[in-house]
Coordinates of C-alpha atoms in Angstrom, one line a residue:
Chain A
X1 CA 69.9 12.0 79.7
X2 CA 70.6 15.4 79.7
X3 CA 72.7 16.9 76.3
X4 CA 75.8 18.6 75.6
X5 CA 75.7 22.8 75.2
X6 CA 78.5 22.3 72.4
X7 CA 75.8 23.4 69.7
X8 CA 75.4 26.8 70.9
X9 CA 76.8 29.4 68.6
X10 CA 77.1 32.8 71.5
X11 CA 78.4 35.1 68.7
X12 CA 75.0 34.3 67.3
X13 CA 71.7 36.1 69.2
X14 CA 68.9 35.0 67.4
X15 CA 66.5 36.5 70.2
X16 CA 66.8 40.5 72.0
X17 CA 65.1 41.1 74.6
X18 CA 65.2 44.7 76.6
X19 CA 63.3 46.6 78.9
X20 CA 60.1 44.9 77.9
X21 CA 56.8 46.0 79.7
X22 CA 53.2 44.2 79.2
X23 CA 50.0 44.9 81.4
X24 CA 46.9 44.0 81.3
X25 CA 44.8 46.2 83.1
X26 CA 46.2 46.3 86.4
X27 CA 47.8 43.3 86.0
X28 CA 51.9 44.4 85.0
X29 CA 53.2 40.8 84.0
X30 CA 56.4 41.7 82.4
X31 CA 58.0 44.5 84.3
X32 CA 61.5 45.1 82.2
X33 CA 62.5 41.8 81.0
X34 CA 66.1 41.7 79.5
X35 CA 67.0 38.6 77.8
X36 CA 69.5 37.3 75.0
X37 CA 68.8 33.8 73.4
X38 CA 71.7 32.3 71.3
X39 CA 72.0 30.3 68.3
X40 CA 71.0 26.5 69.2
X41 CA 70.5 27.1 72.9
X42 CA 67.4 25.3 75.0
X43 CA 66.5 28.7 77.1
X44 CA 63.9 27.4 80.0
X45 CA 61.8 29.9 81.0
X46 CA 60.7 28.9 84.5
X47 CA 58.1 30.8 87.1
X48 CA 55.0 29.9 88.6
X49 CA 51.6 30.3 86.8
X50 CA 50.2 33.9 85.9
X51 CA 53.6 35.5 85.7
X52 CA 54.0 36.0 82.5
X53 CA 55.8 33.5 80.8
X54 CA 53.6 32.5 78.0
X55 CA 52.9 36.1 77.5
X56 CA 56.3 36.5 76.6
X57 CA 56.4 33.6 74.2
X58 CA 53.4 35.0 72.5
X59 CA 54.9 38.8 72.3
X60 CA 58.1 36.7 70.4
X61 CA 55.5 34.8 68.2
X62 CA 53.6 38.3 67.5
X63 CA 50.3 36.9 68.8
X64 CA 50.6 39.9 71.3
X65 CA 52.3 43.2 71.4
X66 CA 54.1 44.7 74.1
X67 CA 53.3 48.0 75.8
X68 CA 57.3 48.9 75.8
X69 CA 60.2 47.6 75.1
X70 CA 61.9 45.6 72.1
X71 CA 61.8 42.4 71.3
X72 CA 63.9 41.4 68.2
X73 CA 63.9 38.1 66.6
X74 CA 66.2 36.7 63.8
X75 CA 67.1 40.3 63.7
X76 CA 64.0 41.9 63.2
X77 CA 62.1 44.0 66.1
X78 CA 58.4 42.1 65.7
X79 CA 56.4 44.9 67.2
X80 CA 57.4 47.3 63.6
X81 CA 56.7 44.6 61.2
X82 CA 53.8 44.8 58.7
X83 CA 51.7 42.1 58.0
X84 CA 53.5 40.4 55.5
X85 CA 56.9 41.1 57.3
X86 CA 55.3 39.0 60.4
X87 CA 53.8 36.4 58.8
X88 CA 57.1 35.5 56.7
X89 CA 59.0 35.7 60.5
X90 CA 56.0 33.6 61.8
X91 CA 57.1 30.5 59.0
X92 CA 60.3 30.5 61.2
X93 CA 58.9 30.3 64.2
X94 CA 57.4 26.3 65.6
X95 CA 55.0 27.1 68.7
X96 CA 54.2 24.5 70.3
X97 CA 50.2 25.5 72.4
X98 CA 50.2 24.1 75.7
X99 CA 47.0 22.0 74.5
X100 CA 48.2 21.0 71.5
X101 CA 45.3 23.5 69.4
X102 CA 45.3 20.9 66.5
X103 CA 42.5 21.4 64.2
X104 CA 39.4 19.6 65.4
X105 CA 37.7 19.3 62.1
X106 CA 41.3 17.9 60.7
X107 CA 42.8 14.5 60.6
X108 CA 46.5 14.3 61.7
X109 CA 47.7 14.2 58.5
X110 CA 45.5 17.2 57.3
X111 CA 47.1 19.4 60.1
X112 CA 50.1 18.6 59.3
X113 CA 49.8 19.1 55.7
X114 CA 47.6 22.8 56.3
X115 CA 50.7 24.5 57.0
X116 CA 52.6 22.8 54.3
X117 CA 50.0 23.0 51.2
X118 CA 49.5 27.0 52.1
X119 CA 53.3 27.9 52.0
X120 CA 54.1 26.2 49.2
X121 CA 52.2 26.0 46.7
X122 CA 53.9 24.0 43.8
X123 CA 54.0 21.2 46.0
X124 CA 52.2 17.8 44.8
X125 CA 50.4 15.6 46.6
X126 CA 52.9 13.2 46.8
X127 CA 55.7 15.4 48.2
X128 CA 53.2 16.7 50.6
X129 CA 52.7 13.4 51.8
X130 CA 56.5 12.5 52.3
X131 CA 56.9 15.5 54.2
X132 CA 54.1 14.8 56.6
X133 CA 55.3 11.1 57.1
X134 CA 58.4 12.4 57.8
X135 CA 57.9 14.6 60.4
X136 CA 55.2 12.2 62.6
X137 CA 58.4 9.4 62.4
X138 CA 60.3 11.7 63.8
X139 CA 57.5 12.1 66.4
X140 CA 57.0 8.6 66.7
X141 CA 53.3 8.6 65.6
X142 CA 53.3 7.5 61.8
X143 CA 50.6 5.4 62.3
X144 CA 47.9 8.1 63.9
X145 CA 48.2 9.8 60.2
X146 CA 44.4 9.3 59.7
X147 CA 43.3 9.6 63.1
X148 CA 40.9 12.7 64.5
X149 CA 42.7 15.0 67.3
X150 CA 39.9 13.8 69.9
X151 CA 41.2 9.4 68.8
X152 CA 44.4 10.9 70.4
X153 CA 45.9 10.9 74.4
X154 CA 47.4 14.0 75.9
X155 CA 51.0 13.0 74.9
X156 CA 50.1 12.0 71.2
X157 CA 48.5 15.6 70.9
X158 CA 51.8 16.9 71.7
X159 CA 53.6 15.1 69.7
X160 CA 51.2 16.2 66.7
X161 CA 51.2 19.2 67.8
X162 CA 55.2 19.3 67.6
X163 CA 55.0 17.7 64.5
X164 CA 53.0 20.5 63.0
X165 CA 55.6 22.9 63.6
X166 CA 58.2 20.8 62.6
X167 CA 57.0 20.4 59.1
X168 CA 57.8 23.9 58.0
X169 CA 61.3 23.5 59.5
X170 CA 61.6 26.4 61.8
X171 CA 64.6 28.3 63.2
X172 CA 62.9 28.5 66.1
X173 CA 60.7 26.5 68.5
X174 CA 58.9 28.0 71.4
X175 CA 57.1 25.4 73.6
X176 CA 54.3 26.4 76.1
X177 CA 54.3 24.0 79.0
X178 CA 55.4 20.8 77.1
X179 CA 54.6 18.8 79.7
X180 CA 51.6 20.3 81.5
X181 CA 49.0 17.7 82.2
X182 CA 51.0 14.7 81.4
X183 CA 52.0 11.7 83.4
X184 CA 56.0 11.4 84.5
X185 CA 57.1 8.9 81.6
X186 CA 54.8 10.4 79.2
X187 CA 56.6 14.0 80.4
X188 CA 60.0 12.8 80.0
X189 CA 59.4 11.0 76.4
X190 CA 58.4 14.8 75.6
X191 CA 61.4 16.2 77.3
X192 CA 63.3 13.5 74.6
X193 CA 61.5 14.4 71.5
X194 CA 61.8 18.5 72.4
X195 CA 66.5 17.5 73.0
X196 CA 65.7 14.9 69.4
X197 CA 63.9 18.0 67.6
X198 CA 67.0 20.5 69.1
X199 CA 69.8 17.6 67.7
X200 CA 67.7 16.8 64.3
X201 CA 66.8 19.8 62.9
X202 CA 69.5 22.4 64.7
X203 CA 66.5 24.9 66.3
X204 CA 66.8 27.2 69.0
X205 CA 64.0 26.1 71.5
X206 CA 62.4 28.5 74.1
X207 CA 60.4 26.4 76.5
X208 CA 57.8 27.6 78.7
X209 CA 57.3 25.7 81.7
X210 CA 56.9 25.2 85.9
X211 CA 58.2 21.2 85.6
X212 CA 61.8 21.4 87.2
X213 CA 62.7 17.9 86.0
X214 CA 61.4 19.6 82.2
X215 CA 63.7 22.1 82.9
X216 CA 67.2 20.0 84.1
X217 CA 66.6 17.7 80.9
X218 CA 66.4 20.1 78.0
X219 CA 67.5 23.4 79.5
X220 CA 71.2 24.7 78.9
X221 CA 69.7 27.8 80.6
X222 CA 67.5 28.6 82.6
X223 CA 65.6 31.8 82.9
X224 CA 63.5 32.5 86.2
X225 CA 61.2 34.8 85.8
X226 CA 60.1 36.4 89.2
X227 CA 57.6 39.3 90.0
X228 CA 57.9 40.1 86.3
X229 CA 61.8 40.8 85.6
X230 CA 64.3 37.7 85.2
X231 CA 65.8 37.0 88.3
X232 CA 68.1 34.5 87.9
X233 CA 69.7 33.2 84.3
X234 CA 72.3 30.6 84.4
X235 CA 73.0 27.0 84.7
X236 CA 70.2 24.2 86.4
X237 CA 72.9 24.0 88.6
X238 CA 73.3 27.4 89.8
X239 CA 70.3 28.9 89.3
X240 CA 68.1 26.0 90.7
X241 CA 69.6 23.3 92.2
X242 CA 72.4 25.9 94.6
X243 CA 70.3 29.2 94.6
X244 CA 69.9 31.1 97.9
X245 CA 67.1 32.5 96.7
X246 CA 64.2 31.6 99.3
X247 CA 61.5 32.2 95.8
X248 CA 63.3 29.9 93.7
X249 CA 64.4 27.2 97.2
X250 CA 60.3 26.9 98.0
X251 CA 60.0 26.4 94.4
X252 CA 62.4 23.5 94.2
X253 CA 61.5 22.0 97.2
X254 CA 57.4 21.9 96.0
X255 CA 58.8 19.9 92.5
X256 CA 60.1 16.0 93.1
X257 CA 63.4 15.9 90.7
X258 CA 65.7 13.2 90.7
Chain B
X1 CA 13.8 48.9 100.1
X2 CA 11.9 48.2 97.1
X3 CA 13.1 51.5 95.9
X4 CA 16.5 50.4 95.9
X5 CA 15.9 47.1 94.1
X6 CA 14.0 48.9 91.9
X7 CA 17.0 51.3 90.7
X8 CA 19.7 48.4 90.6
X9 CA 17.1 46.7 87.9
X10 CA 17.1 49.6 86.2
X11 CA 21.0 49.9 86.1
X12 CA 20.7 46.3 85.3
X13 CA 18.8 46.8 82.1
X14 CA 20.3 50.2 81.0
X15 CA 24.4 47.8 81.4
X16 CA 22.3 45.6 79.5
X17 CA 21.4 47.7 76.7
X18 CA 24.8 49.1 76.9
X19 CA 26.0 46.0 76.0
X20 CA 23.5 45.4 73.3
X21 CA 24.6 48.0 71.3
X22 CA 28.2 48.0 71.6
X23 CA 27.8 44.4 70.3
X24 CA 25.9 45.8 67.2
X25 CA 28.7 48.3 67.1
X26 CA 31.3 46.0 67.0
X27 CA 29.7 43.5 64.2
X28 CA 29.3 47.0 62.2
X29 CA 33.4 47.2 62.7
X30 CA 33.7 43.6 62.3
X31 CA 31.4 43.6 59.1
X32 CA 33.9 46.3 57.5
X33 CA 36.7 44.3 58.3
X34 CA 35.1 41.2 56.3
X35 CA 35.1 43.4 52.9
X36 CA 38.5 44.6 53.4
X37 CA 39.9 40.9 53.8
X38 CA 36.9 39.6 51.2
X39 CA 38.4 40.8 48.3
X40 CA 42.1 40.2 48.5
X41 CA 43.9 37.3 47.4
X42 CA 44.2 34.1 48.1
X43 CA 40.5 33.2 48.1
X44 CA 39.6 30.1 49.6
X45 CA 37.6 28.4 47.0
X46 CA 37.7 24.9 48.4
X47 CA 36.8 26.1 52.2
X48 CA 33.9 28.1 50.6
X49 CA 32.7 24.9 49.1
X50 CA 33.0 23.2 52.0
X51 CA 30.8 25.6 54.0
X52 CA 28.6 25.6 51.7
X53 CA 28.0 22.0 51.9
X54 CA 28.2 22.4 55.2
X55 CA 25.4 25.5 55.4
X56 CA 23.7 24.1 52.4
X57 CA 23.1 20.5 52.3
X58 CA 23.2 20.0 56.3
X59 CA 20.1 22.5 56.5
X60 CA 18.2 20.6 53.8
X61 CA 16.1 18.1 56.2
X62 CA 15.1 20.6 58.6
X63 CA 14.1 23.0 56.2
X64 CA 12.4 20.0 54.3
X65 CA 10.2 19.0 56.8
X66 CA 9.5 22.9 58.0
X67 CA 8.6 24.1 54.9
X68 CA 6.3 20.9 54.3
X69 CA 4.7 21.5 57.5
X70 CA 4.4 25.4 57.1
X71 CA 2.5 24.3 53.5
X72 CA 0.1 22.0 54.8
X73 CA -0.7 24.3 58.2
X74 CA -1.1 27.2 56.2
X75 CA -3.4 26.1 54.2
X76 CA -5.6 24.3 56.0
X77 CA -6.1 27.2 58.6
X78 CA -7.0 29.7 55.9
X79 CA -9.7 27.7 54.4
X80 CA -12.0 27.8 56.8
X81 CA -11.6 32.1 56.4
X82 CA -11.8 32.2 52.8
X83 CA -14.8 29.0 52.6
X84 CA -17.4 31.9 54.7
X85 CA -16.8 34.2 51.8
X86 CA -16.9 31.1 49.1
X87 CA -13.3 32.4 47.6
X88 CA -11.7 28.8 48.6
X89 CA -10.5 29.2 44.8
X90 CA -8.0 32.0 45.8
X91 CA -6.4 29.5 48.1
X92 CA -3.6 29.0 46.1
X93 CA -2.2 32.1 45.3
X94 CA -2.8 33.2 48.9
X95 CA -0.8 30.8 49.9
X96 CA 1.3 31.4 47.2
X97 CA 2.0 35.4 48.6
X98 CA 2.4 34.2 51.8
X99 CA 5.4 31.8 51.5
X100 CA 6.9 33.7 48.6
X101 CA 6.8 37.3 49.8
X102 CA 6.9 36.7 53.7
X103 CA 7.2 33.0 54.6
X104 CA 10.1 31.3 52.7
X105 CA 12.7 34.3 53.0
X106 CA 11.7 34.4 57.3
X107 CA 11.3 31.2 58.2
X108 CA 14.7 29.6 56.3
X109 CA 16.4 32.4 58.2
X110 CA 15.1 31.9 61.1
X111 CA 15.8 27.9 60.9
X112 CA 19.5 28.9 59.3
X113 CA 20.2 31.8 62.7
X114 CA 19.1 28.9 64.9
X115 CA 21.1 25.8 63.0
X116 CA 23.4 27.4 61.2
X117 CA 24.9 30.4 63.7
X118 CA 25.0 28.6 66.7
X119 CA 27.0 26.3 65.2
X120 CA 29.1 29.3 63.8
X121 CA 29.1 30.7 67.1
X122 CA 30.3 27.2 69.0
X123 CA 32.7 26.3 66.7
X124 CA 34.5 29.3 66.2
X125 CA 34.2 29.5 69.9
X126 CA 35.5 26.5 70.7
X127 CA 38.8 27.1 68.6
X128 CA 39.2 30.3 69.8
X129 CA 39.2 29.0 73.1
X130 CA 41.5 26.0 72.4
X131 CA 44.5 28.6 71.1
X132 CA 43.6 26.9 67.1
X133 CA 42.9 30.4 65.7
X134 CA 46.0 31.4 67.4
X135 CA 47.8 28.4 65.7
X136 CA 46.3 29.4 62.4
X137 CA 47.9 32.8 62.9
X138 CA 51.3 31.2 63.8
X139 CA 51.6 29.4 61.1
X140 CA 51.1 32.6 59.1
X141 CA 47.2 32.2 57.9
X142 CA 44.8 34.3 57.6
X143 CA 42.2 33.3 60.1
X144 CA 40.2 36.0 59.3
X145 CA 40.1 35.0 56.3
X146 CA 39.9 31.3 55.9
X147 CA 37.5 30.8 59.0
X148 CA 35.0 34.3 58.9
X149 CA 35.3 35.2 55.3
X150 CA 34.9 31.4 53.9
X151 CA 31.2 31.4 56.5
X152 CA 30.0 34.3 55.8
X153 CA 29.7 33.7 52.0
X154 CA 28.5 30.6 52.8
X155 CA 25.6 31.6 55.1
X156 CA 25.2 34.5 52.3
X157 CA 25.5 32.6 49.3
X158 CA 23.4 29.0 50.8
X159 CA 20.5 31.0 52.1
X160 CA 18.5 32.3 49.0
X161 CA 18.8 28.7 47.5
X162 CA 17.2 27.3 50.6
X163 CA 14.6 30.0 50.8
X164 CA 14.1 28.9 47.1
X165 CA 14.1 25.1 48.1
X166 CA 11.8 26.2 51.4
X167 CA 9.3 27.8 49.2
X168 CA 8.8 24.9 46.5
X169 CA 8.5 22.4 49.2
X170 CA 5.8 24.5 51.1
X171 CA 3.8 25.1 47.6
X172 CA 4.3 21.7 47.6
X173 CA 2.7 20.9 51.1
X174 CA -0.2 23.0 50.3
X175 CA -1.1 21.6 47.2
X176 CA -1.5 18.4 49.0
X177 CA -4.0 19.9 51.1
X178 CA -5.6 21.8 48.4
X179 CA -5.8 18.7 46.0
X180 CA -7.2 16.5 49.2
X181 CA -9.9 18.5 49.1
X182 CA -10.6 20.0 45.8
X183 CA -8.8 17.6 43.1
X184 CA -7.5 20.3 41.7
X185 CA -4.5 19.2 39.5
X186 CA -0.9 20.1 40.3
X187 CA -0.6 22.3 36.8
X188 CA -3.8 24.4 37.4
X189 CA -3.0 24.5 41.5
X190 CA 0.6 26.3 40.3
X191 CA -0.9 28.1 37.5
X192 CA -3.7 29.7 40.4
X193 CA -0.5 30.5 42.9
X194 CA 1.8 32.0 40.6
X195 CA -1.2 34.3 38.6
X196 CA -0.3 37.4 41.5
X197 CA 3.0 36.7 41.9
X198 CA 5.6 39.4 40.1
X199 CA 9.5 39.2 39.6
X200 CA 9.4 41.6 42.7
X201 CA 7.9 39.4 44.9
X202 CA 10.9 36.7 43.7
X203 CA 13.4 39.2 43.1
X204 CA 12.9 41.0 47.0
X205 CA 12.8 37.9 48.8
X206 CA 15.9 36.1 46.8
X207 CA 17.7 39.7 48.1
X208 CA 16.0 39.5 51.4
X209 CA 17.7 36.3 52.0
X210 CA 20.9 37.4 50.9
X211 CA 20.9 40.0 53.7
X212 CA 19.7 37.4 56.1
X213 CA 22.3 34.8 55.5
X214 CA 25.2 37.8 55.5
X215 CA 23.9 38.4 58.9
X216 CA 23.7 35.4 60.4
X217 CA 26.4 34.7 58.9
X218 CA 28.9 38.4 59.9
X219 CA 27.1 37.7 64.0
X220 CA 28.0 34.2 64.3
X221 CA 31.7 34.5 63.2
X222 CA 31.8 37.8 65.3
X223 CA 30.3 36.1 68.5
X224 CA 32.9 33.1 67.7
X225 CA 35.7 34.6 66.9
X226 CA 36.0 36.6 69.8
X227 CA 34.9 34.5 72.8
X228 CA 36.2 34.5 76.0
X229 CA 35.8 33.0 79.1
X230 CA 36.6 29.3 78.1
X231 CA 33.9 26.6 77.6
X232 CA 31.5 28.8 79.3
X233 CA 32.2 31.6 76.8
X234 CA 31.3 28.9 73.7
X235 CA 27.3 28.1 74.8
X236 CA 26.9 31.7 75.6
X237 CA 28.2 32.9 72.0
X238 CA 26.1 30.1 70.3
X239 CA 23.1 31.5 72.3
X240 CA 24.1 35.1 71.7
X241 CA 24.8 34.6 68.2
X242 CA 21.2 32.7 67.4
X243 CA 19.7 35.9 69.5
X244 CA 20.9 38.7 68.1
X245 CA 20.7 37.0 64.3
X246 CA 17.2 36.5 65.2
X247 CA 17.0 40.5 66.2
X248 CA 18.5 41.9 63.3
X249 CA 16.7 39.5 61.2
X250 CA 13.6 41.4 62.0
X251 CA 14.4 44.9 61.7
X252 CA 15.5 43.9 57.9
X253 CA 12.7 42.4 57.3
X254 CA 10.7 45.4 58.2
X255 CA 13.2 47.7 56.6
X256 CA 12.9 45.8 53.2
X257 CA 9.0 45.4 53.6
X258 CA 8.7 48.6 54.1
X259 CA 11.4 49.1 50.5
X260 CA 9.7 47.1 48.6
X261 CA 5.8 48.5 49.1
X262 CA 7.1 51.7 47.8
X263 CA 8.2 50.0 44.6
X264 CA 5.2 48.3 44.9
X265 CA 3.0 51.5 44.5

């Protein structure tokens, strides 16, 4: 189940991460993170809920700022950009919402296509079209093309909503809790399409979640982030599975893996 | 005892008020942000349409049967005023003031702050608190732009026309109660309204409603757009939104009355 790490290029940091503080209010979530994300790599952010980890996401993605620190992505430190500078990183950045946030008033194929038709403009209807069927085969959902967001289950919406990001090809995809809310087969046909999306279209993928058994399937690192700094970065295997670490051990035991 | 409750409802009231007006301080930010971002390309000519349909041509049965209903109610409660003096004959063109100058231009807004902004308020709301205007910003649009700007020139564009539509179906409704009981004919009934009406009268009401759909229009996108609090957070910015709409819809309309007189004279 589980894929090979061969794809990861290490000369090649597509994501810096240093000394990066965010509060809010009283609340200090991120307390000096320090990260590097390579080329290709599934980095799995792992911690439990209110500590920070979508936050960070969302300071990659621009949708927040930090208070200090740098966070540099594809080379460029998103805090400094202007508006036009962030919005061209944004087209190569995929986030996937941890509810899907597909366009209520939108069929499927219309959220798929919004992205699409507002990039690039010289693109017919047709091409348009192709594009979008592409991308929900590669989802698995071709057929829910004219179907309304609420026609859809949980896991559809997360497929569409992957698909949505897909479409403008991205370098990189940042999930937020793939498979939060979902059943245990529905959870691991996600886990398979987030590995298919890293094989098919050569991304680098940060993924956001508290699902151990997420983690072990797509991860080729994990990142555990405790009391607001990353503890532990490493292997499933060491950092997880073997820790010592009594935070991360009552973690483990509280998830059924395996 | 009593004292001290007394004191806490007064703090009550005075957070209250606070509150009030750092919301109208915040649409007045929020309104200057919406003609920075108006102007600049791309414009978003097919989501404007859209709204306006939306504003527009949803509104049109409610205001329909309002305005009919206004008509007919109007006019038969003033007859019975103007029979004692014998002056039933000025009927129409009292009417005909009444709906053009005061009627039509409050009423429509006051039908679109109730339809038209909650829904504003709920649905931008509800994507707000479902993370889509954060998608729409991911994916490197505008949402300023394509969900606030696109509404408010709807609300501001839409609501003359229907104060235009309201007041012909009203004139309508009252000549139906004026030719019930006086046969007068539908040329000579339009003839009689329209003798005391000026191009102000048209001209400050048609403006009037431009200022009332901005505004409900600028409130409910502000409400929306920045809810919090989840599901909880969407009825109270529909409510809020309809609210102060409603509020500011009233001070303009005495500001502008008030405008317009001293043209008048």
């Amino acid at each position: 189940m589980k894929k090979s790490s061969n794809h990861i290029d290490k000369d090649n940091v597509v994501v810096t991460i240093r000394d990066l503080y965010k509060s809010f209010g009283e609340n200090h979530v991120l307390r000096g993170v320090d990260l590097d994300i390579y080329q290709g790599e599934t980095l799995v952010v792992l911690g439990r809920s209110g500590t920070g980890k979508s936050v960070l996401i969302k300071i990659m993605a621009g949708l927040l700022k930090q208070d200090t620190g740098m966070m540099k992505v594809l080379g460029q430190e998103v805090d400094k950009l202007s508006v036009k500078e962030l919005d061209a990183l944004r087209l190569k950045i995929g986030f996937s919402f941890q509810h899907s946030a597909l366009y209520d008033s939108m069929t499927v194929g219309e959220n798929l296509a919004f992205p699409l038709q507002r990039h690039n403009k010289t693109l017919s209807a047709a091409e348009v079209n192709k594009a979008v069927q592409q991308v929900l085969e590669a989802v698995g959902l071709a057929k829910a093309i004219h179907q309304l967001p609420a026609e859809l289950s949980g896991g559809q919406r997360k497929r569409i909503g992957i698909a949505r990001t897909l479409i403008m090809q991205p370098a990189i995809m940042l999930y937020d809790e793939p498979t939060a809310g979902l059943d245990p087969i529905t959870s691991m046909d996600i886990n398979n399409l987030i590995n298919k999306v890293q094989e098919q279209y050569h991304t680098t993928s940060v993924v956001i979640t508290h699902d151990l058994t997420c983690a072990k399937v797509v991860g080729d690192r994990i990142a555990i982030l405790l009391e607001g700094q990353f503890a532990h970065i490493g292997a499933f295997e060491t950092v997880v599975e073997n820790t010592t670490d009594p935070q991360v051990q009552s973690f483990y035991d509280y998830n059924f893996i395996d | 005892m009593r004292v001290k409750s007394k004191k806490s409802g007064k703090q009550v009231f005075s957070r209250q008020l606070d509150a009030f007006f750092m919301d109208i301080y915040a649409i007045g930010q929020f309104t200057g942000r919406f003609f920075k971002e108006a102007f600049l390309p791309p414009y978003e000519w097919k989501e404007i349409i859209r709204q306006c349909y939306m504003v527009g041509y949803k509104s049109l049965a409610l205001v329909s049967v309002t305005s009919f209903v206004t008509g007919i109610v109007f006019t038969k409660q003033s007859r019975p005023s103007l029979a004692e003096f014998g002056a039933t004959s000025w009927l129409p063109s009292l009417v005909a003031i009444a709906i053009i100058r005061a009627l039509a231009p409050l009423v429509t807004a006051l039908i679109a702050a109730g339809k038209v902004g909650s829904n504003i308020g709920a649905e931008l709301g509800s994507m707000r608190v479902t993370e889509q205007i954060e998608a729409m910003e991911v994916s490197a649009v505008n949402p300023f732009r394509y969900l606030v700007v696109t509404r408010v020139m709807a609300t501001t564009f839409m609501l003359p026309l229907l104060m235009l539509y309201m007041a012909l179906i009203a004139m309508m409704g009252a000549y139906l109660n004026v030719h019930q009981n006086e046969q007068t004919s539908l040329v000579s009934f339009f003839e009689n309204a329209f003798e005391q009406i000026s191009f102000l009268d048209i001209f400050s009401s048609t403006f009037k409603s431009l200022i009332f759909g901005f505004t409900i229009g600028i409130v409910g996108c502000y409400k929306g757009y920045y809810t919090t609090q989840g599901t909880q957070g969407v009825g109270k910015a529909a409510n809020s939104a309809v609210v102060i709409s409603m509020f500011l819809i009233f001070i303009e309309e005495i500001i502008i009355v008030q405008v317009v007189n001293w043209f008048r004279i």
